[in-house]
Coordinates of C-alpha atoms in Angstrom, one line a residue:
Chain L
D241 CA -25.3 -5.1 -19.7
V242 CA -22.0 -4.1 -19.5
K243 CA -19.1 -6.7 -21.0
V244 CA -15.5 -6.3 -19.9
T245 CA -13.8 -9.1 -21.7
Q246 CA -10.1 -10.2 -21.1
S247 CA -8.6 -12.2 -23.5
S248 CA -6.9 -15.1 -21.6
R249 CA -8.3 -16.5 -18.6
Y250 CA -5.1 -18.2 -18.0
L251 CA -1.7 -17.7 -19.1
V252 CA 1.9 -19.0 -18.7
K253 CA 4.9 -17.0 -19.6
R254 CA 8.6 -17.4 -19.2
T255 CA 11.1 -15.0 -17.4
G256 CA 12.1 -12.1 -19.6
E257 CA 9.4 -12.6 -22.0
K258 CA 7.1 -9.6 -23.4
V259 CA 3.7 -10.3 -22.2
F260 CA 0.4 -8.4 -23.4
L261 CA -3.1 -8.9 -21.2
E262 CA -6.0 -7.5 -23.7
C263 CA -9.0 -5.9 -22.4
V264 CA -12.0 -4.8 -24.5
Q265 CA -15.4 -3.1 -23.2
D266 CA -18.4 -3.0 -25.1
M267 CA -20.2 0.1 -23.4
D268 CA -18.1 3.2 -24.6
H269 CA -17.0 3.6 -21.5
E270 CA -14.4 6.6 -20.6
N271 CA -12.6 5.2 -17.6
M272 CA -10.4 2.0 -17.8
F273 CA -8.3 0.2 -15.2
W274 CA -5.9 -2.6 -14.5
Y275 CA -5.3 -4.3 -11.3
R276 CA -3.4 -6.8 -9.8
Q277 CA -5.1 -9.0 -7.3
D278 CA -2.9 -10.9 -4.5
P279 CA -4.2 -13.1 -1.5
G280 CA -4.3 -11.0 1.5
L281 CA -3.5 -7.5 -0.4
G282 CA -6.8 -6.6 -1.9
L283 CA -6.6 -5.1 -5.5
R284 CA -3.9 -3.2 -6.5
L285 CA -3.9 -0.3 -9.1
I286 CA -1.2 -0.6 -12.1
Y287 CA -2.4 2.1 -14.3
F288 CA -5.8 3.7 -15.4
S289 CA -7.0 5.8 -18.5
Y290 CA -9.4 8.6 -18.7
D291 CA -9.5 8.6 -22.3
V292 CA -7.8 7.7 -25.8
K293 CA -4.0 7.7 -25.8
M294 CA -4.1 8.6 -22.0
K295 CA -2.8 7.0 -19.2
E296 CA -1.7 7.9 -15.6
K297 CA 0.1 5.1 -13.1
G298 CA -1.7 3.8 -10.2
D299 CA -0.2 2.7 -7.1
I300 CA 2.1 -0.3 -8.4
P301 CA 3.3 0.6 -12.1
E302 CA 7.0 -0.4 -12.1
G303 CA 7.5 -3.4 -14.5
Y304 CA 4.2 -2.4 -16.2
S305 CA 3.3 -0.4 -19.1
V306 CA -0.2 0.2 -20.9
S307 CA -1.5 1.4 -24.3
R308 CA -4.9 2.6 -25.2
E309 CA -5.1 3.5 -28.8
K310 CA -8.8 2.9 -28.8
K311 CA -11.6 3.7 -26.5
E312 CA -12.4 0.3 -26.0
R313 CA -9.2 -1.3 -25.7
F314 CA -6.7 -1.1 -22.8
S315 CA -3.5 -3.4 -22.8
L316 CA -1.2 -4.1 -20.2
I317 CA 2.0 -4.9 -21.2
L318 CA 5.0 -6.5 -19.0
E319 CA 8.1 -5.3 -20.7
S320 CA 10.2 -8.6 -19.0
A321 CA 8.4 -10.8 -17.3
S322 CA 9.3 -11.6 -13.5
T323 CA 8.3 -14.4 -11.3
N324 CA 7.0 -11.6 -8.8
Q325 CA 4.6 -10.7 -11.7
T326 CA 2.6 -13.8 -11.1
S327 CA -0.6 -12.7 -10.1
M328 CA -4.6 -12.5 -11.1
Y329 CA -5.1 -9.3 -13.4
L330 CA -8.2 -7.5 -13.7
C331 CA -9.2 -4.9 -16.1
A332 CA -12.3 -2.7 -15.3
S333 CA -14.1 -0.1 -17.4
S334 CA -16.6 3.0 -16.0
L335 CA -18.1 5.8 -17.3
L336 CA -17.1 9.3 -15.3
N337 CA -18.0 9.2 -11.9
Q338 CA -19.8 5.7 -12.1
P339 CA -19.1 2.3 -10.5
Q340 CA -16.6 0.0 -12.3
H341 CA -17.6 -3.2 -13.8
F342 CA -14.7 -6.0 -14.1
G343 CA -13.6 -8.5 -16.5
D344 CA -13.1 -12.0 -15.2
G345 CA -9.5 -11.7 -14.7
T346 CA -6.5 -13.4 -16.3
R347 CA -4.5 -15.6 -14.0
L348 CA -0.7 -15.3 -15.4
S349 CA 2.0 -17.6 -14.0
I350 CA 5.8 -16.4 -15.0
L351 CA 7.9 -19.4 -14.8
Chain E
A33 CA -3.4 8.8 4.0
Q34 CA -6.6 7.4 2.9
S35 CA -7.2 3.4 3.7
V36 CA -10.2 0.8 4.1
T37 CA -9.9 -1.7 6.6
Q38 CA -11.6 -4.7 6.6
P39 CA -11.0 -6.7 10.1
D40 CA -11.9 -9.9 9.1
I41 CA -10.0 -12.0 6.6
H42 CA -12.6 -15.1 7.0
I43 CA -15.9 -15.4 8.4
T44 CA -18.2 -18.4 9.1
V45 CA -21.7 -18.6 9.2
S46 CA -24.4 -21.3 9.0
E47 CA -27.0 -21.4 6.0
G48 CA -29.6 -19.2 6.8
A49 CA -28.2 -17.2 9.6
S50 CA -27.6 -13.2 9.2
L51 CA -24.3 -11.8 8.1
E52 CA -22.7 -8.7 8.7
L53 CA -19.3 -7.9 6.9
R54 CA -17.3 -4.9 8.5
C55 CA -15.4 -2.0 6.7
N56 CA -14.0 0.7 8.1
Y57 CA -12.4 3.8 5.8
S58 CA -10.1 6.8 6.7
Y59 CA -10.9 9.3 4.5
G60 CA -11.4 13.5 5.0
A61 CA -14.5 13.9 3.5
T62 CA -17.5 12.0 2.7
P63 CA -16.6 9.1 0.3
Y64 CA -18.2 7.3 -2.2
L65 CA -18.6 3.8 -0.8
F66 CA -18.7 0.4 -2.4
W67 CA -19.2 -3.4 -2.1
Y68 CA -18.3 -5.9 -4.4
V69 CA -18.5 -9.8 -4.5
Q70 CA -16.1 -11.9 -6.1
S71 CA -17.0 -15.6 -6.8
P72 CA -14.0 -17.9 -7.1
G73 CA -12.2 -18.0 -10.3
Q74 CA -14.4 -14.7 -11.3
G75 CA -14.0 -11.0 -11.5
L76 CA -15.8 -8.8 -9.1
Q77 CA -19.6 -7.5 -9.4
L78 CA -21.1 -4.5 -7.8
L79 CA -23.6 -5.3 -4.8
L80 CA -24.1 -1.8 -4.1
K81 CA -23.2 1.7 -3.9
Y82 CA -23.1 4.9 -1.9
F83 CA -22.9 8.3 -3.5
S84 CA -25.1 10.4 -1.2
G85 CA -28.5 10.6 0.6
D86 CA -30.3 7.7 2.2
T87 CA -27.4 6.2 4.5
L88 CA -29.2 2.7 4.3
V89 CA -28.3 1.7 0.7
Q90 CA -30.4 -1.5 -0.9
G91 CA -28.2 -3.7 -3.3
I92 CA -28.4 -6.9 -5.2
K93 CA -29.1 -10.7 -4.1
G94 CA -30.7 -9.2 -0.9
F95 CA -27.7 -7.3 0.6
E96 CA -27.9 -4.1 2.1
A97 CA -25.0 -1.4 3.8
E98 CA -25.3 0.9 6.2
F99 CA -23.3 4.2 6.0
K100 CA -22.4 5.4 9.6
R101 CA -20.2 8.9 9.4
S102 CA -19.8 8.9 13.1
Q103 CA -18.3 5.4 12.9
S104 CA -16.5 5.9 9.3
S105 CA -18.1 2.7 8.3
F106 CA -19.9 1.0 5.7
N107 CA -20.7 -2.6 6.8
L108 CA -22.6 -4.9 4.6
R109 CA -25.5 -7.0 6.1
K110 CA -27.7 -10.0 4.8
P111 CA -30.6 -11.3 7.1
S112 CA -30.2 -14.9 5.9
V113 CA -27.4 -16.4 4.2
H114 CA -27.2 -18.9 1.1
W115 CA -24.9 -21.3 0.0
S116 CA -24.5 -19.4 -3.2
D117 CA -23.4 -16.1 -1.2
A118 CA -20.0 -18.2 -0.4
A119 CA -17.3 -15.9 -1.9
E120 CA -14.9 -13.3 -1.1
Y121 CA -16.3 -9.9 -0.6
F122 CA -14.4 -6.2 -0.9
C123 CA -15.2 -2.9 0.4
A124 CA -13.9 0.2 -1.5
V125 CA -13.7 3.7 -1.1
G126 CA -13.9 6.2 -4.2
A127 CA -11.5 9.2 -3.5
P128 CA -12.2 12.2 -5.9
L129 CA -9.4 12.6 -8.4
N130 CA -9.6 15.3 -10.7
S131 CA -13.2 15.3 -12.3
N132 CA -13.4 11.5 -11.7
Y133 CA -12.6 9.0 -8.6
Q134 CA -10.1 6.7 -7.9
L135 CA -10.9 3.4 -5.6
I136 CA -9.0 2.3 -2.4
W137 CA -9.8 -1.0 -1.7
G138 CA -9.8 -3.2 1.5
A139 CA -8.0 -6.5 1.7
G140 CA -11.4 -8.3 1.4
T141 CA -13.3 -10.9 3.5
K142 CA -13.7 -14.3 2.7
L143 CA -17.4 -15.9 3.3
I144 CA -17.7 -19.6 4.3
I145 CA -21.2 -21.0 4.6
K146 CA -21.5 -23.8 6.9
P147 CA -24.5 -26.4 5.7

């Protein structure tokens, strides 16, 4: 069974801090994705990656960056956290042209 | 522009009753279509997918969905709901991107089950 693990379920940070959200998958998937989920807005894609060291901007990349140094790990970085980045963050992975598998999410609060 | 519409924000049904959740999409070609479910505080789980072939697709937990090209719809159905089906349901369309695809998501429908 595919396992996508997000390092934290809940995280509280302060405005201006640099925040790292980590995601690891154990199925050798090429694709990895970071979404944020807000009530009434569904899922919005922040960044995705189709290969190691490769990244592409999604629909809402502003204020975020990503890192994929190893195939199994995809990190989301909030360079200087702001209160409007308080949200649920979901990581997903997939094989090429196959359905995405999701982690349990990180609920991030920026105070 | 590609889009996915789930017209119902909330739906309330009685336990044992039938269920239909609506999904309409706007896309030029035949897309990949998905339904995911999210239980409270959890990530998303794939219920079923349509890539090609038979337009009636069977999924997990007794769910099915039917792709209707003429109506640009992919509605999710279940003949008899259980209290454990209370969750949020998301429809998504896969739009080709290079040799892969990118998901476009609906806003979700929250299913409430009355005892």
